[in-house]
Coordinates of N, CA, C and O in Angstrom, one line a residue:
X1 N -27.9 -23.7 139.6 CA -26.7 -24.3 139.0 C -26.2 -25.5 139.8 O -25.9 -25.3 141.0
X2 N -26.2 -26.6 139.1 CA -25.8 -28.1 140.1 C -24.1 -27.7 140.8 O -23.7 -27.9 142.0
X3 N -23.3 -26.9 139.6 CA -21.4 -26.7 140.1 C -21.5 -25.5 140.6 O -22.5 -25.0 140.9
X4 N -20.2 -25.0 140.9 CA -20.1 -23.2 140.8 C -19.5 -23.2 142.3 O -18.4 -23.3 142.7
X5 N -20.5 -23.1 142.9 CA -20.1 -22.5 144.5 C -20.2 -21.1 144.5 O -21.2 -20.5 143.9
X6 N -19.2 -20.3 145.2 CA -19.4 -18.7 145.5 C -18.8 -18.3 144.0 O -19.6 -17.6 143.3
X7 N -17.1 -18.8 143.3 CA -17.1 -18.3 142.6 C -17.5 -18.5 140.8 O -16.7 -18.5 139.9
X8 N -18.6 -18.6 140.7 CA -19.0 -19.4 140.1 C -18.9 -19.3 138.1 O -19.0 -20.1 137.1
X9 N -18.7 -17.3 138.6 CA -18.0 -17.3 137.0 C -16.5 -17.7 136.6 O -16.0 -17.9 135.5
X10 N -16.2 -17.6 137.6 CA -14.7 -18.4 137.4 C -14.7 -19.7 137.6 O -14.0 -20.5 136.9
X11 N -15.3 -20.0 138.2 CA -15.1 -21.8 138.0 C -15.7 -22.9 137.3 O -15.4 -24.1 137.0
X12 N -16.8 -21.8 137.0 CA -18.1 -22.7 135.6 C -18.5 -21.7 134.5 O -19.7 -21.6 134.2
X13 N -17.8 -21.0 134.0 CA -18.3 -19.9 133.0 C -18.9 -20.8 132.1 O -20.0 -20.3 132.0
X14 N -18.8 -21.6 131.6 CA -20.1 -22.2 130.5 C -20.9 -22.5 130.9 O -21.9 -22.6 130.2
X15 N -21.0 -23.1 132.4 CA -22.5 -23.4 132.6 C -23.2 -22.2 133.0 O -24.5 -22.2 132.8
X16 N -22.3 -21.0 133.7 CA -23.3 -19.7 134.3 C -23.8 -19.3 133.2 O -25.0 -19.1 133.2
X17 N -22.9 -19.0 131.7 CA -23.4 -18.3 130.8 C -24.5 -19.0 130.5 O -25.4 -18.2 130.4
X18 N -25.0 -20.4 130.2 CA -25.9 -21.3 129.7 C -27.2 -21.0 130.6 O -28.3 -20.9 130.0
X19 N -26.9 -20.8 132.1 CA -27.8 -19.9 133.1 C -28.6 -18.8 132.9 O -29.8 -18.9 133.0
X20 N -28.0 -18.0 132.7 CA -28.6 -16.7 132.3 C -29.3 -16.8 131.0 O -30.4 -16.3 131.0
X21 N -28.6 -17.6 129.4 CA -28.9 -17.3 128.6 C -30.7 -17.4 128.9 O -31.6 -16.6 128.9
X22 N -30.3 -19.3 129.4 CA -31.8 -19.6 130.1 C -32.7 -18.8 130.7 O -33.9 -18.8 130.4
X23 N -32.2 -18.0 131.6 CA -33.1 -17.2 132.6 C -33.9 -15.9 131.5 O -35.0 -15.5 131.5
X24 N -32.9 -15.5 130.5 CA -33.8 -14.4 129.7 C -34.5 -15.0 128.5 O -35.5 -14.5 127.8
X25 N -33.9 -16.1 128.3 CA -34.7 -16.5 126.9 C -36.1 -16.9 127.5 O -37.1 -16.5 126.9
X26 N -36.3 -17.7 128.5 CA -37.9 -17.7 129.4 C -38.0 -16.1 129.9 O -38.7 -16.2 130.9
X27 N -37.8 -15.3 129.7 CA -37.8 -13.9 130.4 C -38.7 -13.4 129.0 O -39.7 -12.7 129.1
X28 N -38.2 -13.6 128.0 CA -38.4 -12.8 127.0 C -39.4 -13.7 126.2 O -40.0 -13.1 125.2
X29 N -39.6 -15.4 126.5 CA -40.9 -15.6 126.2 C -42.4 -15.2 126.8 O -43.6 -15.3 126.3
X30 N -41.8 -14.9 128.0 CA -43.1 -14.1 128.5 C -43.8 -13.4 128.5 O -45.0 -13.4 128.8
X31 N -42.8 -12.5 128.0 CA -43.6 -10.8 127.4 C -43.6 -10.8 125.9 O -42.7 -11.0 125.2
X32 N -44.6 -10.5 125.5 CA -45.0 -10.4 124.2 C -43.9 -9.4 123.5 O -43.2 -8.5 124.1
X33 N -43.8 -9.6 122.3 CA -43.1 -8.7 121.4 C -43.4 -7.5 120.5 O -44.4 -7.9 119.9
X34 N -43.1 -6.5 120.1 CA -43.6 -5.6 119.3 C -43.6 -3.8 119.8 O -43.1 -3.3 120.8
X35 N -44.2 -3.2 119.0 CA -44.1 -1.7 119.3 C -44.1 -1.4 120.6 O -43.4 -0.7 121.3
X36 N -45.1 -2.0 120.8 CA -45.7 -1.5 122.8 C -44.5 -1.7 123.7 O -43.8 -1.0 124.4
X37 N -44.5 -2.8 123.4 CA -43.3 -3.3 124.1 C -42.0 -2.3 124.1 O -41.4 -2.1 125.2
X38 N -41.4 -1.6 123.0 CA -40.5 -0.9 122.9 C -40.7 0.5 123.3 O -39.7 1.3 123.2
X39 N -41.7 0.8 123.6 CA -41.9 2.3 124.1 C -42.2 2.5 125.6 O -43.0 1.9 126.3
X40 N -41.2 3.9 125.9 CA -41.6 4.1 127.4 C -42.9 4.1 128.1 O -43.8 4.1 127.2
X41 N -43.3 4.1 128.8 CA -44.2 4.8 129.6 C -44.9 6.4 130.0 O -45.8 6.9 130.6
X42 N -43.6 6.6 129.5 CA -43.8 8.3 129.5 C -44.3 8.9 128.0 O -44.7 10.1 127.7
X43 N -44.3 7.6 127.0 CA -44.9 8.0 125.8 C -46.6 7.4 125.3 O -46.9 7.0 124.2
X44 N -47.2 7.5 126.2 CA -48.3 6.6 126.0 C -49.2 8.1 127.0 O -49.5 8.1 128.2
X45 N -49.4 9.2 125.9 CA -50.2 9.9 126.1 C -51.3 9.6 127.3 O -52.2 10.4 127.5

């Protein structure tokens, strides 16, 4: 984040939120989507 400092959701809440949204929307292009994806690991016999 270029602003912010320590407190940063107080002093830039639109840019932090714009931050994160960023951080998962590349988060969640990464991993493929679908069934697999939605099921634990403890369900894969």
């Amino acid at each position: 984040m270029p602003r912010g400092g320590h407190f940063a959701a107080h002093e830039e809440p639109t840019l932090l939120a714009e931050d994160i949204t960023t951080f998962f929307r590349d988060l969640r292009s990464a991993h493929p989507t679908g069934s697999e994806s939605a099921t634990s690991p403890h369900d894969r016999g």
